[in-house]
């Protein structure tokens, strides 16, 4: 079974391969990554631009660059070790506050929360992420 010829349709989607490993002997579109949730930041709540697609994976978010090149930006979540994004949504609390007034929220959870860091009694969490325009942004 060959690759679908989606590029022949004028209204077709453009498909991009996400960064990461592929299955052994898989064609170029056989990514082994499992993106749990895909979301589009319509209102630039994260700071990467409007209408940027973001995919969630274990320990990372993958966002489109917004330049139309098909390149991705990988944002790793180093802690907590059990972070696995189960949802994603943006919020602008203060449009005049720049990057400090907006961000994206994610929950992290598993089907067995007692296996998460913290052990027995551990529950799901909601986490806010903000992206500084540069490392020294105030």
The first five atom37 places (N, CA, C, CB, O) and aatype in JSON, in Angstrom:
{
  "aatype": [20, 20, 20, 20, 20, 20, 20, 20, 20, 20, 20, 20, 20, 20, 20, 20, 20, 20, 20, 20, 20, 20, 20, 20, 20, 20, 20, 20, 20, 20, 20, 20, 20, 20, 20, 20, 20, 20, 20, 20, 20, 20, 20, 20, 20, 20, 20, 20, 20, 20, 20, 20, 20, 20, 20, 20, 20, 20, 20, 20, 20, 20, 20, 20, 20, 20, 20, 20, 20, 20, 20, 20, 20, 20, 20, 20, 20, 20, 20, 20, 20, 20, 20, 20, 20, 20, 20, 20, 20, 20, 20, 20, 20, 20, 20, 20, 20, 20, 20, 20, 20, 20, 20, 20, 20, 20, 20, 20, 20, 20, 20, 20, 20, 20, 20, 20, 20, 20, 20, 20, 20, 20, 20, 20, 20, 20, 20, 20, 20, 20, 20, 20, 20, 20, 20, 20, 20, 20],
  "atom_mask": [
    [1, 1, 1, 1, 1],
    [1, 1, 1, 1, 1],
    [1, 1, 1, 1, 1],
    [1, 1, 1, 1, 1],
    [1, 1, 1, 1, 1],
    [1, 1, 1, 1, 1],
    [1, 1, 1, 1, 1],
    [1, 1, 1, 1, 1],
    [1, 1, 1, 1, 1],
    [1, 1, 1, 1, 1],
    [1, 1, 1, 1, 1],
    [1, 1, 1, 1, 1],
    [1, 1, 1, 1, 1],
    [1, 1, 1, 1, 1],
    [1, 1, 1, 1, 1],
    [1, 1, 1, 1, 1],
    [1, 1, 1, 1, 1],
    [1, 1, 1, 1, 1],
    [1, 1, 1, 1, 1],
    [1, 1, 1, 1, 1],
    [1, 1, 1, 1, 1],
    [1, 1, 1, 1, 1],
    [1, 1, 1, 1, 1],
    [1, 1, 1, 1, 1],
    [1, 1, 1, 1, 1],
    [1, 1, 1, 1, 1],
    [1, 1, 1, 1, 1],
    [1, 1, 1, 1, 1],
    [1, 1, 1, 1, 1],
    [1, 1, 1, 1, 1],
    [1, 1, 1, 1, 1],
    [1, 1, 1, 1, 1],
    [1, 1, 1, 1, 1],
    [1, 1, 1, 1, 1],
    [1, 1, 1, 1, 1],
    [1, 1, 1, 1, 1],
    [1, 1, 1, 1, 1],
    [1, 1, 1, 1, 1],
    [1, 1, 1, 1, 1],
    [1, 1, 1, 1, 1],
    [1, 1, 1, 1, 1],
    [1, 1, 1, 1, 1],
    [1, 1, 1, 1, 1],
    [1, 1, 1, 1, 1],
    [1, 1, 1, 1, 1],
    [1, 1, 1, 1, 1],
    [1, 1, 1, 1, 1],
    [1, 1, 1, 1, 1],
    [1, 1, 1, 1, 1],
    [1, 1, 1, 1, 1],
    [1, 1, 1, 1, 1],
    [1, 1, 1, 1, 1],
    [1, 1, 1, 1, 1],
    [1, 1, 1, 1, 1],
    [1, 1, 1, 1, 1],
    [1, 1, 1, 1, 1],
    [1, 1, 1, 1, 1],
    [1, 1, 1, 1, 1],
    [1, 1, 1, 1, 1],
    [1, 1, 1, 1, 1],
    [1, 1, 1, 1, 1],
    [1, 1, 1, 1, 1],
    [1, 1, 1, 1, 1],
    [1, 1, 1, 1, 1],
    [1, 1, 1, 1, 1],
    [1, 1, 1, 1, 1],
    [1, 1, 1, 1, 1],
    [1, 1, 1, 1, 1],
    [1, 1, 1, 1, 1],
    [1, 1, 1, 1, 1],
    [1, 1, 1, 1, 1],
    [1, 1, 1, 1, 1],
    [1, 1, 1, 1, 1],
    [1, 1, 1, 1, 1],
    [1, 1, 1, 1, 1],
    [1, 1, 1, 1, 1],
    [1, 1, 1, 1, 1],
    [1, 1, 1, 1, 1],
    [1, 1, 1, 1, 1],
    [1, 1, 1, 1, 1],
    [1, 1, 1, 1, 1],
    [1, 1, 1, 1, 1],
    [1, 1, 1, 1, 1],
    [1, 1, 1, 1, 1],
    [1, 1, 1, 1, 1],
    [1, 1, 1, 1, 1],
    [1, 1, 1, 1, 1],
    [1, 1, 1, 1, 1],
    [1, 1, 1, 1, 1],
    [1, 1, 1, 1, 1],
    [1, 1, 1, 1, 1],
    [1, 1, 1, 1, 1],
    [1, 1, 1, 1, 1],
    [1, 1, 1, 1, 1],
    [1, 1, 1, 1, 1],
    [1, 1, 1, 1, 1],
    [1, 1, 1, 1, 1],
    [1, 1, 1, 1, 1],
    [1, 1, 1, 1, 1],
    [1, 1, 1, 1, 1],
    [1, 1, 1, 1, 1],
    [1, 1, 1, 1, 1],
    [1, 1, 1, 1, 1],
    [1, 1, 1, 1, 1],
    [1, 1, 1, 1, 1],
    [1, 1, 1, 1, 1],
    [1, 1, 1, 1, 1],
    [1, 1, 1, 1, 1],
    [1, 1, 1, 1, 1],
    [1, 1, 1, 1, 1],
    [1, 1, 1, 1, 1],
    [1, 1, 1, 1, 1],
    [1, 1, 1, 1, 1],
    [1, 1, 1, 1, 1],
    [1, 1, 1, 1, 1],
    [1, 1, 1, 1, 1],
    [1, 1, 1, 1, 1],
    [1, 1, 1, 1, 1],
    [1, 1, 1, 1, 1],
    [1, 1, 1, 1, 1],
    [1, 1, 1, 1, 1],
    [1, 1, 1, 1, 1],
    [1, 1, 1, 1, 1],
    [1, 1, 1, 1, 1],
    [1, 1, 1, 1, 1],
    [1, 1, 1, 1, 1],
    [1, 1, 1, 1, 1],
    [1, 1, 1, 1, 1],
    [1, 1, 1, 1, 1],
    [1, 1, 1, 1, 1],
    [1, 1, 1, 1, 1],
    [1, 1, 1, 1, 1],
    [1, 1, 1, 1, 1],
    [1, 1, 1, 1, 1],
    [1, 1, 1, 1, 1],
    [1, 1, 1, 1, 1],
    [1, 1, 1, 1, 1],
    [1, 1, 1, 1, 1]
  ],
  "atom_positions": [
    [[0.84, -1.17, 0.0], [0.0, 0.0, 0.0], [0.89, 1.23, 0.0], [-0.96, 0.0, 1.21], [1.74, 1.38, 0.88]],
    [[0.72, 2.09, -0.94], [1.56, 3.27, -1.09], [1.07, 4.45, -0.28], [1.66, 3.65, -2.53], [0.02, 4.42, 0.36]],
    [[1.86, 5.49, -0.35], [1.52, 6.73, 0.35], [0.34, 7.39, -0.37], [2.75, 7.69, 0.4], [0.32, 7.44, -1.6]],
    [[-0.64, 7.9, 0.39], [-1.78, 8.56, -0.25], [-1.33, 9.76, -1.08], [-2.81, 9.0, 0.81], [-0.41, 10.48, -0.7]],
    [[-1.96, 9.97, -2.19], [-1.62, 11.08, -3.07], [-2.45, 12.31, -2.72], [-1.84, 10.68, -4.55], [-3.23, 12.8, -3.54]],
    [[-2.27, 12.78, -1.5], [-3.06, 13.92, -1.03], [-2.7, 15.21, -1.73], [-2.87, 14.09, 0.45], [-3.51, 16.14, -1.78]],
    [[-1.48, 15.29, -2.29], [-1.06, 16.52, -2.93], [-1.77, 16.77, -4.26], [0.43, 16.5, -3.15], [-1.62, 17.83, -4.86]],
    [[-2.53, 15.8, -4.73], [-3.25, 15.96, -5.99], [-4.56, 16.72, -5.83], [-3.53, 14.61, -6.59], [-5.16, 17.16, -6.81]],
    [[-5.0, 16.88, -4.61], [-6.25, 17.57, -4.34], [-5.96, 19.01, -3.94], [-7.06, 16.85, -3.24], [-5.13, 19.24, -3.06]],
    [[-6.6, 19.99, -4.56], [-6.3, 21.39, -4.24], [-6.62, 21.74, -2.79], [-7.07, 22.29, -5.16], [-5.99, 22.63, -2.23]],
    [[-7.6, 21.07, -2.17], [-7.98, 21.37, -0.8], [-7.29, 20.46, 0.21], [-9.48, 21.27, -0.64], [-7.66, 20.43, 1.38]],
    [[-6.3, 19.72, -0.23], [-5.64, 18.72, 0.62], [-4.82, 19.36, 1.73], [-4.74, 17.84, -0.23], [-4.41, 20.51, 1.66]],
    [[-4.59, 18.57, 2.77], [-3.74, 18.95, 3.88], [-2.29, 18.75, 3.49], [-4.09, 18.14, 5.15], [-1.98, 17.92, 2.64]],
    [[-1.41, 19.5, 4.1], [0.01, 19.26, 3.93], [0.47, 18.46, 5.14], [0.82, 20.61, 3.78], [0.24, 18.87, 6.28]],
    [[1.12, 17.34, 4.91], [1.56, 16.46, 5.98], [3.04, 16.68, 6.26], [1.3, 15.0, 5.62], [3.85, 16.8, 5.34]],
    [[3.4, 16.73, 7.55], [4.79, 16.89, 7.96], [5.16, 15.75, 8.89], [5.0, 18.27, 8.65], [4.35, 15.3, 9.7]],
    [[6.38, 15.3, 8.78], [6.89, 14.27, 9.68], [7.39, 14.96, 10.94], [8.02, 13.42, 9.01], [8.16, 15.92, 10.85]],
    [[6.97, 14.48, 12.1], [7.44, 15.08, 13.35], [8.86, 14.61, 13.65], [6.49, 14.73, 14.53], [9.25, 13.52, 13.23]],
    [[9.62, 15.42, 14.37], [10.99, 15.01, 14.7], [10.98, 13.8, 15.63], [11.75, 16.18, 15.36], [10.04, 13.61, 16.41]],
    [[12.0, 13.0, 15.54], [12.1, 11.84, 16.4], [12.4, 10.59, 15.59], [10.83, 11.64, 17.19], [12.57, 10.66, 14.37]],
    [[12.47, 9.47, 16.26], [12.86, 8.22, 15.61], [11.76, 7.66, 14.71], [13.25, 7.2, 16.65], [10.59, 7.99, 14.85]],
    [[12.17, 6.8, 13.79], [11.23, 6.06, 12.94], [11.34, 4.58, 13.27], [11.52, 6.32, 11.42], [12.33, 4.12, 13.85]],
    [[10.31, 3.86, 12.91], [10.38, 2.41, 13.04], [11.44, 1.88, 12.09], [9.0, 1.75, 12.77], [11.67, 2.45, 11.02]],
    [[12.08, 0.8, 12.46], [13.12, 0.19, 11.62], [12.51, -0.19, 10.27], [13.74, -1.06, 12.32], [11.43, -0.78, 10.2]],
    [[13.22, 0.17, 9.2], [12.83, -0.14, 7.81], [11.51, 0.52, 7.4], [12.71, -1.64, 7.63], [10.9, 0.11, 6.4]],
    [[11.06, 1.53, 8.15], [9.83, 2.23, 7.78], [10.14, 3.28, 6.73], [9.17, 2.88, 9.02], [11.25, 3.8, 6.68]],
    [[9.18, 3.59, 5.88], [9.38, 4.68, 4.91], [9.54, 6.01, 5.64], [8.18, 4.75, 3.92], [9.41, 6.07, 6.87]],
    [[9.82, 7.06, 4.91], [10.12, 8.35, 5.52], [8.98, 8.91, 6.37], [10.44, 9.33, 4.44], [9.22, 9.82, 7.18]],
    [[7.77, 8.4, 6.23], [6.66, 8.9, 7.02], [6.26, 7.94, 8.13], [5.47, 9.17, 6.12], [5.15, 8.04, 8.66]],
    [[7.12, 7.01, 8.51], [6.82, 6.02, 9.54], [7.34, 6.4, 10.9], [7.4, 4.7, 9.15], [8.1, 5.64, 11.5]],
    [[6.95, 7.54, 11.41], [7.44, 8.02, 12.7], [6.99, 7.1, 13.84], [6.94, 9.45, 12.95], [5.85, 6.64, 13.88]],
    [[7.91, 6.85, 14.76], [7.6, 6.02, 15.93], [7.05, 6.87, 17.08], [8.85, 5.26, 16.4], [6.62, 6.33, 18.09]],
    [[7.07, 8.18, 16.93], [6.53, 9.05, 17.97], [5.01, 8.92, 18.05], [6.92, 10.51, 17.7], [4.34, 8.67, 17.06]],
    [[4.51, 9.1, 19.25], [3.08, 9.07, 19.46], [2.65, 10.42, 19.99], [2.66, 7.93, 20.44], [2.86, 10.73, 21.16]],
    [[2.08, 11.23, 19.14], [1.56, 12.53, 19.56], [0.18, 12.31, 20.15], [1.51, 13.55, 18.37], [-0.76, 11.93, 19.44]],
    [[0.07, 12.55, 21.45], [-1.2, 12.29, 22.14], [-2.27, 13.31, 21.74], [-1.0, 12.31, 23.65], [-3.44, 12.95, 21.57]],
    [[-1.87, 14.55, 21.61], [-2.85, 15.61, 21.41], [-2.27, 16.66, 20.5], [-3.28, 16.23, 22.77], [-1.11, 17.04, 20.66]],
    [[-3.03, 17.13, 19.55], [-2.61, 18.21, 18.66], [-3.54, 19.4, 18.89], [-2.63, 17.76, 17.17], [-4.75, 19.23, 19.08]],
    [[-2.97, 20.57, 18.86], [-3.72, 21.78, 19.18], [-3.16, 22.93, 18.35], [-3.66, 22.1, 20.7], [-1.96, 22.93, 18.05]],
    [[-3.99, 23.9, 17.98], [-3.54, 25.06, 17.23], [-3.7, 26.3, 18.1], [-4.33, 25.21, 15.89], [-4.79, 26.59, 18.59]],
    [[-2.61, 27.03, 18.28], [-2.61, 28.26, 19.07], [-3.1, 29.4, 18.17], [-1.17, 28.57, 19.66], [-2.3, 30.12, 17.57]],
    [[-4.4, 29.55, 18.09], [-5.01, 30.52, 17.18], [-4.69, 31.97, 17.56], [-6.51, 30.33, 17.16], [-4.61, 32.83, 16.68]],
    [[-4.5, 32.26, 18.84], [-4.41, 33.64, 19.29], [-3.04, 34.02, 19.84], [-5.46, 33.89, 20.33], [-2.91, 35.02, 20.54]],
    [[-2.02, 33.22, 19.54], [-0.65, 33.48, 20.01], [-0.6, 33.57, 21.54], [-0.12, 34.78, 19.39], [-0.01, 34.49, 22.09]],
    [[-1.21, 32.61, 22.2], [-1.2, 32.6, 23.66], [0.14, 32.12, 24.22], [-2.31, 31.72, 24.18], [0.43, 32.33, 25.39]],
    [[0.95, 31.48, 23.38], [2.24, 30.95, 23.85], [3.42, 31.83, 23.44], [2.44, 29.56, 23.33], [4.47, 31.78, 24.08]],
    [[3.25, 32.61, 22.4], [4.32, 33.51, 21.99], [5.08, 33.07, 20.76], [5.27, 33.68, 23.1], [6.09, 33.68, 20.42]],
    [[4.62, 32.03, 20.08], [5.29, 31.58, 18.85], [4.62, 32.13, 17.59], [5.31, 30.06, 18.8], [5.13, 31.94, 16.49]],
    [[3.5, 32.8, 17.75], [2.76, 33.34, 16.62], [1.35, 32.8, 16.58], [3.49, 33.02, 15.31], [1.0, 31.87, 17.31]],
    [[0.54, 33.39, 15.71], [-0.85, 32.95, 15.56], [-0.92, 31.71, 14.68], [-1.71, 34.07, 14.96], [-0.12, 31.52, 13.76]],
    [[-1.89, 30.86, 14.98], [-2.2, 29.66, 14.22], [-1.02, 28.68, 14.12], [-2.64, 30.04, 12.83], [-0.8, 28.07, 13.08]],
    [[-0.28, 28.55, 15.21], [0.85, 27.61, 15.26], [0.35, 26.27, 15.78], [2.0, 28.16, 16.16], [-0.23, 26.22, 16.87]],
    [[0.56, 25.19, 15.03], [0.17, 23.88, 15.54], [1.16, 23.4, 16.6], [0.07, 22.86, 14.38], [2.37, 23.59, 16.46]],
    [[0.63, 22.78, 17.65], [1.46, 22.23, 18.71], [1.01, 20.79, 18.97], [1.37, 23.1, 20.02], [-0.18, 20.53, 19.16]],
    [[1.96, 19.88, 18.97], [1.69, 18.48, 19.28], [2.3, 18.17, 20.64], [2.25, 17.53, 18.18], [3.37, 18.67, 20.97]],
    [[1.63, 17.35, 21.42], [2.15, 16.99, 22.74], [2.63, 15.55, 22.72], [1.07, 17.19, 23.83], [2.05, 14.67, 22.08]],
    [[3.72, 15.34, 23.43], [4.29, 14.02, 23.62], [4.76, 13.9, 25.05], [5.44, 13.74, 22.62], [4.63, 14.84, 25.84]],
    [[5.3, 12.78, 25.37], [5.89, 12.6, 26.69], [7.12, 13.49, 26.8], [6.25, 11.09, 26.96], [8.04, 13.37, 25.99]],
    [[7.15, 14.35, 27.76], [8.26, 15.25, 28.08], [8.46, 16.38, 27.08], [9.51, 14.47, 28.18], [9.42, 17.14, 27.25]],
    [[7.65, 16.55, 26.06], [7.93, 17.63, 25.14], [6.69, 18.1, 24.39], [8.97, 17.2, 24.16], [5.7, 17.38, 24.26]],
    [[6.79, 19.33, 23.91], [5.82, 19.9, 22.99], [6.55, 20.11, 21.67], [5.22, 21.25, 23.54], [7.73, 20.47, 21.66]],
    [[5.87, 19.9, 20.57], [6.45, 20.15, 19.26], [5.59, 21.2, 18.59], [6.55, 18.83, 18.4], [4.4, 20.97, 18.36]],
    [[6.17, 22.34, 18.28], [5.41, 23.43, 17.68], [5.95, 23.78, 16.32], [5.43, 24.64, 18.58], [7.16, 23.75, 16.09]],
    [[5.06, 24.13, 15.4], [5.48, 24.6, 14.09], [6.19, 25.93, 14.21], [4.28, 24.72, 13.13], [5.94, 26.69, 15.14]],
    [[7.07, 26.2, 13.29], [7.87, 27.43, 13.38], [7.1, 28.67, 12.94], [9.12, 27.3, 12.55], [7.5, 29.79, 13.26]],
    [[6.02, 28.48, 12.23], [5.25, 29.62, 11.76], [5.78, 30.23, 10.49], [5.19, 30.65, 12.82], [5.18, 31.15, 9.93]],
    [[6.93, 29.74, 10.02], [7.54, 30.32, 8.82], [7.07, 29.65, 7.54], [9.04, 30.24, 8.92], [7.44, 30.08, 6.45]],
    [[6.26, 28.59, 7.67], [5.79, 27.88, 6.48], [6.82, 26.94, 5.9], [5.38, 28.87, 5.44], [6.64, 26.42, 4.8]],
    [[7.91, 26.69, 6.63], [8.98, 25.82, 6.13], [8.76, 24.37, 6.5], [10.31, 26.28, 6.67], [9.43, 23.49, 5.96]],
    [[7.83, 24.09, 7.39], [7.62, 22.73, 7.85], [8.58, 22.33, 8.95], [7.74, 21.79, 6.71], [8.62, 21.16, 9.34]],
    [[9.36, 23.27, 9.45], [10.3, 23.0, 10.54], [9.55, 23.02, 11.87], [11.46, 24.04, 10.54], [8.54, 23.71, 12.03]],
    [[10.06, 22.26, 12.82], [9.45, 22.2, 14.13], [10.39, 22.72, 15.2], [9.04, 20.77, 14.45], [11.61, 22.66, 15.05]],
    [[9.82, 23.24, 16.26], [10.55, 23.64, 17.45], [10.19, 22.62, 18.52], [10.21, 25.12, 17.89], [9.01, 22.39, 18.78]],
    [[11.18, 22.02, 19.15], [10.94, 21.03, 20.19], [11.21, 21.67, 21.54], [11.82, 19.76, 19.99], [12.31, 22.18, 21.77]],
    [[10.24, 21.66, 22.42], [10.36, 22.21, 23.76], [10.27, 21.06, 24.75], [9.24, 23.28, 24.03], [9.23, 20.4, 24.86]],
    [[11.34, 20.8, 25.46], [11.39, 19.68, 26.4], [10.99, 20.14, 27.8], [12.79, 19.06, 26.42], [11.33, 21.24, 28.23]],
    [[10.29, 19.28, 28.49], [9.9, 19.53, 29.87], [10.79, 18.64, 30.74], [8.36, 19.23, 30.11], [10.54, 17.44, 30.84]],
    [[11.82, 19.22, 31.38], [12.77, 18.39, 32.11], [12.26, 17.86, 33.45], [14.01, 19.17, 32.35], [12.79, 16.88, 33.97]],
    [[11.23, 18.49, 34.0], [10.75, 18.07, 35.3], [9.29, 18.43, 35.42], [11.57, 18.71, 36.43], [8.93, 19.51, 34.94]],
    [[8.45, 17.67, 36.0], [8.69, 16.41, 36.67], [8.89, 15.27, 35.69], [7.55, 16.1, 37.6], [8.49, 15.35, 34.53]],
    [[9.51, 14.23, 36.17], [9.85, 13.11, 35.29], [8.61, 12.46, 34.7], [10.65, 12.06, 36.05], [8.68, 11.92, 33.6]],
    [[7.48, 12.51, 35.39], [6.27, 11.86, 34.9], [5.41, 12.72, 34.01], [5.46, 11.4, 36.04], [4.25, 12.37, 33.76]],
    [[5.93, 13.84, 33.52], [5.1, 14.73, 32.71], [4.68, 14.05, 31.41], [5.85, 16.04, 32.4], [5.52, 13.62, 30.63]],
    [[3.37, 13.97, 31.2], [2.81, 13.45, 29.97], [1.56, 14.27, 29.69], [2.49, 11.91, 30.06], [0.53, 14.07, 30.34]],
    [[1.65, 15.17, 28.75], [0.56, 16.11, 28.49], [-0.7, 15.39, 28.04], [0.97, 17.14, 27.43], [-0.67, 14.61, 27.08]],
    [[-1.79, 15.64, 28.73], [-3.07, 15.04, 28.38], [-4.03, 16.04, 27.75], [-3.71, 14.42, 29.61], [-5.05, 15.65, 27.19]],
    [[-3.71, 17.31, 27.83], [-4.54, 18.33, 27.2], [-3.7, 19.59, 27.05], [-5.85, 18.61, 28.03], [-2.6, 19.69, 27.61]],
    [[-4.21, 20.54, 26.31], [-3.49, 21.79, 26.1], [-4.5, 22.87, 25.75], [-2.41, 21.64, 24.97], [-5.41, 22.63, 24.96]],
    [[-4.33, 24.04, 26.33], [-5.19, 25.16, 25.99], [-4.48, 26.45, 26.35], [-6.56, 25.06, 26.72], [-3.69, 26.49, 27.3]],
    [[-4.75, 27.49, 25.61], [-4.1, 28.77, 25.83], [-5.01, 29.74, 26.56], [-3.66, 29.37, 24.53], [-6.23, 29.62, 26.54]],
    [[-4.37, 30.71, 27.2], [-5.14, 31.72, 27.92], [-4.36, 33.04, 27.93], [-5.45, 31.25, 29.38], [-3.16, 33.06, 28.18]],
    [[-5.07, 34.12, 27.65], [-4.5, 35.46, 27.75], [-5.18, 36.14, 28.93], [-4.69, 36.28, 26.4], [-6.35, 36.5, 28.86]],
    [[-4.42, 36.32, 30.02], [-4.97, 36.96, 31.21], [-4.89, 38.48, 31.12], [-4.24, 36.48, 32.45], [-5.8, 39.17, 31.58]],
    [[-3.81, 39.0, 30.53], [-3.62, 40.45, 30.41], [-2.92, 40.74, 29.09], [-2.8, 41.02, 31.62], [-1.7, 40.59, 29.01]],
    [[-3.66, 41.15, 28.06], [-3.05, 41.38, 26.75], [-2.01, 42.5, 26.74], [-4.12, 41.7, 25.75], [-1.19, 42.57, 25.82]],
    [[-2.03, 43.37, 27.75], [-1.06, 44.48, 27.81], [0.23, 44.09, 28.53], [-1.69, 45.67, 28.51], [1.18, 44.88, 28.55]],
    [[0.3, 42.91, 29.12], [1.45, 42.5, 29.91], [2.5, 41.72, 29.11], [0.99, 41.67, 31.08], [3.44, 41.18, 29.68]],
    [[2.34, 41.66, 27.78], [3.3, 40.93, 26.96], [3.3, 39.45, 27.27], [4.7, 41.49, 27.17], [2.24, 38.85, 27.49]],
    [[4.49, 38.84, 27.28], [4.58, 37.39, 27.49], [4.14, 36.99, 28.89], [6.0, 36.91, 27.24], [3.72, 35.85, 29.09]],
    [[4.22, 37.89, 29.85], [3.82, 37.57, 31.22], [2.31, 37.43, 31.38], [4.34, 38.63, 32.17], [1.83, 36.79, 32.32]],
    [[1.56, 38.01, 30.47], [0.1, 37.99, 30.57], [-0.57, 36.87, 29.81], [-0.43, 39.26, 30.09], [-1.79, 36.82, 29.73]],
    [[0.24, 35.96, 29.26], [-0.37, 34.85, 28.51], [0.45, 33.58, 28.7], [-0.47, 35.2, 27.01], [1.57, 33.61, 29.19]],
    [[-0.13, 32.48, 28.3], [0.56, 31.19, 28.43], [-0.34, 30.05, 28.01], [1.04, 30.98, 29.86], [-1.52, 30.25, 27.71]],
    [[0.22, 28.87, 27.98], [-0.6, 27.68, 27.69], [-0.63, 26.81, 28.94], [-0.04, 26.88, 26.47], [0.33, 26.76, 29.71]],
    [[-1.74, 26.14, 29.11], [-1.95, 25.27, 30.25], [-2.05, 23.83, 29.76], [-3.22, 25.67, 31.04], [-2.64, 23.55, 28.72]],
    [[-1.47, 22.94, 30.53], [-1.54, 21.52, 30.21], [-1.78, 20.75, 31.5], [-0.24, 21.03, 29.51], [-1.35, 21.16, 32.58]],
    [[-2.47, 19.63, 31.36], [-2.55, 18.71, 32.48], [-1.56, 17.6, 32.22], [-4.0, 18.15, 32.68], [-1.24, 17.32, 31.06]],
    [[-1.09, 16.98, 33.26], [-0.33, 15.75, 33.06], [-0.88, 14.69, 33.99], [1.2, 15.98, 33.3], [-1.21, 14.94, 35.15]],
    [[-0.96, 13.5, 33.44], [-1.56, 12.41, 34.18], [-1.23, 11.09, 33.48], [-3.1, 12.6, 34.3], [-0.73, 11.07, 32.36]],
    [[-1.51, 10.03, 34.16], [-1.43, 8.7, 33.56], [-2.66, 7.93, 34.01], [-0.09, 7.95, 33.96], [-3.43, 8.41, 34.85]],
    [[-2.84, 6.76, 33.45], [-3.95, 5.93, 33.89], [-3.66, 5.3, 35.25], [-4.25, 4.84, 32.85], [-4.56, 4.8, 35.93]],
    [[-2.4, 5.33, 35.63], [-1.99, 4.79, 36.93], [-1.16, 5.85, 37.66], [-1.17, 3.46, 36.77], [0.07, 5.77, 37.67]],
    [[-1.82, 6.87, 38.26], [-1.07, 7.99, 38.85], [-0.1, 7.58, 39.95], [-2.03, 9.0, 39.39], [0.85, 8.31, 40.22]],
    [[-0.31, 6.45, 40.59], [0.6, 6.0, 41.64], [1.97, 5.62, 41.06], [0.01, 4.81, 42.39], [2.93, 5.45, 41.81]],
    [[2.06, 5.48, 39.73], [3.35, 5.21, 39.09], [4.1, 6.5, 38.73], [3.14, 4.37, 37.83], [5.26, 6.46, 38.32]],
    [[3.44, 7.64, 38.89], [4.09, 8.92, 38.62], [5.08, 9.22, 39.74], [3.05, 10.06, 38.48], [5.03, 8.61, 40.81]],
    [[5.97, 10.17, 39.48], [6.88, 10.62, 40.53], [6.06, 11.12, 41.71], [7.85, 11.73, 40.0], [5.14, 11.92, 41.53]],
    [[6.37, 10.65, 42.88], [5.61, 10.99, 44.07], [4.9, 9.78, 44.66], [4.6, 12.06, 43.76], [4.6, 9.76, 45.85]],
    [[4.64, 8.77, 43.82], [4.1, 7.5, 44.3], [2.64, 7.53, 44.71], [4.89, 7.05, 45.44], [1.84, 8.3, 44.19]],
    [[2.32, 6.66, 45.66], [0.95, 6.48, 46.12], [0.33, 7.8, 46.57], [0.91, 5.47, 47.27], [0.96, 8.58, 47.28]],
    [[-0.9, 8.04, 46.15], [-1.61, 9.27, 46.49], [-1.39, 10.4, 45.49], [-1.18, 9.73, 47.85], [-2.02, 11.46, 45.61]],
    [[-0.53, 10.2, 44.52], [-0.26, 11.23, 43.5], [-1.48, 11.4, 42.61], [0.99, 10.86, 42.65], [-2.13, 10.42, 42.24]],
    [[-1.79, 12.64, 42.27], [-2.92, 12.91, 41.38], [-2.46, 13.72, 40.18], [-4.05, 13.66, 42.14], [-1.31, 14.15, 40.11]],
    [[-3.35, 13.92, 39.25], [-3.07, 14.72, 38.07], [-2.78, 16.16, 38.46], [-4.24, 14.66, 37.08], [-3.21, 16.63, 39.52]],
    [[-2.06, 16.87, 37.59], [-1.7, 18.26, 37.85], [-2.0, 19.12, 36.63], [-0.2, 18.37, 38.23], [-2.05, 18.63, 35.51]],
    [[-2.2, 20.41, 36.87], [-2.32, 21.39, 35.8], [-1.08, 22.28, 35.87], [-3.65, 22.24, 35.91], [-0.69, 22.72, 36.95]],
    [[-0.47, 22.55, 34.71], [0.78, 23.29, 34.66], [0.66, 24.41, 33.64], [1.96, 22.36, 34.32], [0.12, 24.22, 32.55]],
    [[1.18, 25.6, 34.0], [1.19, 26.74, 33.07], [2.59, 26.88, 32.49], [0.76, 28.05, 33.79], [3.58, 26.85, 33.21]],
    [[2.66, 27.03, 31.16], [3.92, 27.24, 30.46], [3.9, 28.62, 29.83], [4.16, 26.14, 29.4], [2.91, 29.04, 29.23]],
    [[5.03, 29.32, 29.96], [5.18, 30.61, 29.32], [6.5, 30.62, 28.57], [5.13, 31.77, 30.37], [7.47, 30.0, 28.99]],
    [[6.53, 31.31, 27.45], [7.7, 31.37, 26.61], [8.23, 32.8, 26.59], [7.38, 30.89, 25.17], [7.56, 33.72, 26.11]],
    [[9.43, 32.99, 27.12], [10.04, 34.33, 27.11], [10.5, 34.65, 25.68], [11.25, 34.42, 28.12], [10.96, 33.75, 24.97]],
    [[10.39, 35.89, 25.25], [10.86, 36.25, 23.91], [12.38, 36.12, 23.77], [10.43, 37.67, 23.57], [12.89, 35.91, 22.67]],
    [[13.09, 36.25, 24.88], [14.53, 36.0, 24.92], [14.88, 35.63, 26.36], [15.36, 37.26, 24.43], [14.1, 35.92, 27.27]],
    [[16.03, 34.99, 26.6], [16.34, 34.5, 27.94], [16.39, 35.56, 29.04], [17.64, 33.82, 27.91], [16.16, 35.24, 30.2]],
    [[16.67, 36.79, 28.69], [16.77, 37.84, 29.7], [15.54, 38.71, 29.79], [17.95, 38.69, 29.41], [15.55, 39.75, 30.46]],
    [[14.46, 38.3, 29.12], [13.23, 39.1, 29.14], [12.75, 39.27, 30.57], [12.13, 38.44, 28.28], [12.78, 38.34, 31.37]],
    [[12.3, 40.47, 30.86], [11.89, 40.8, 32.21], [10.38, 40.85, 32.3], [12.49, 42.11, 32.64], [9.84, 41.12, 33.38]]
  ]
}
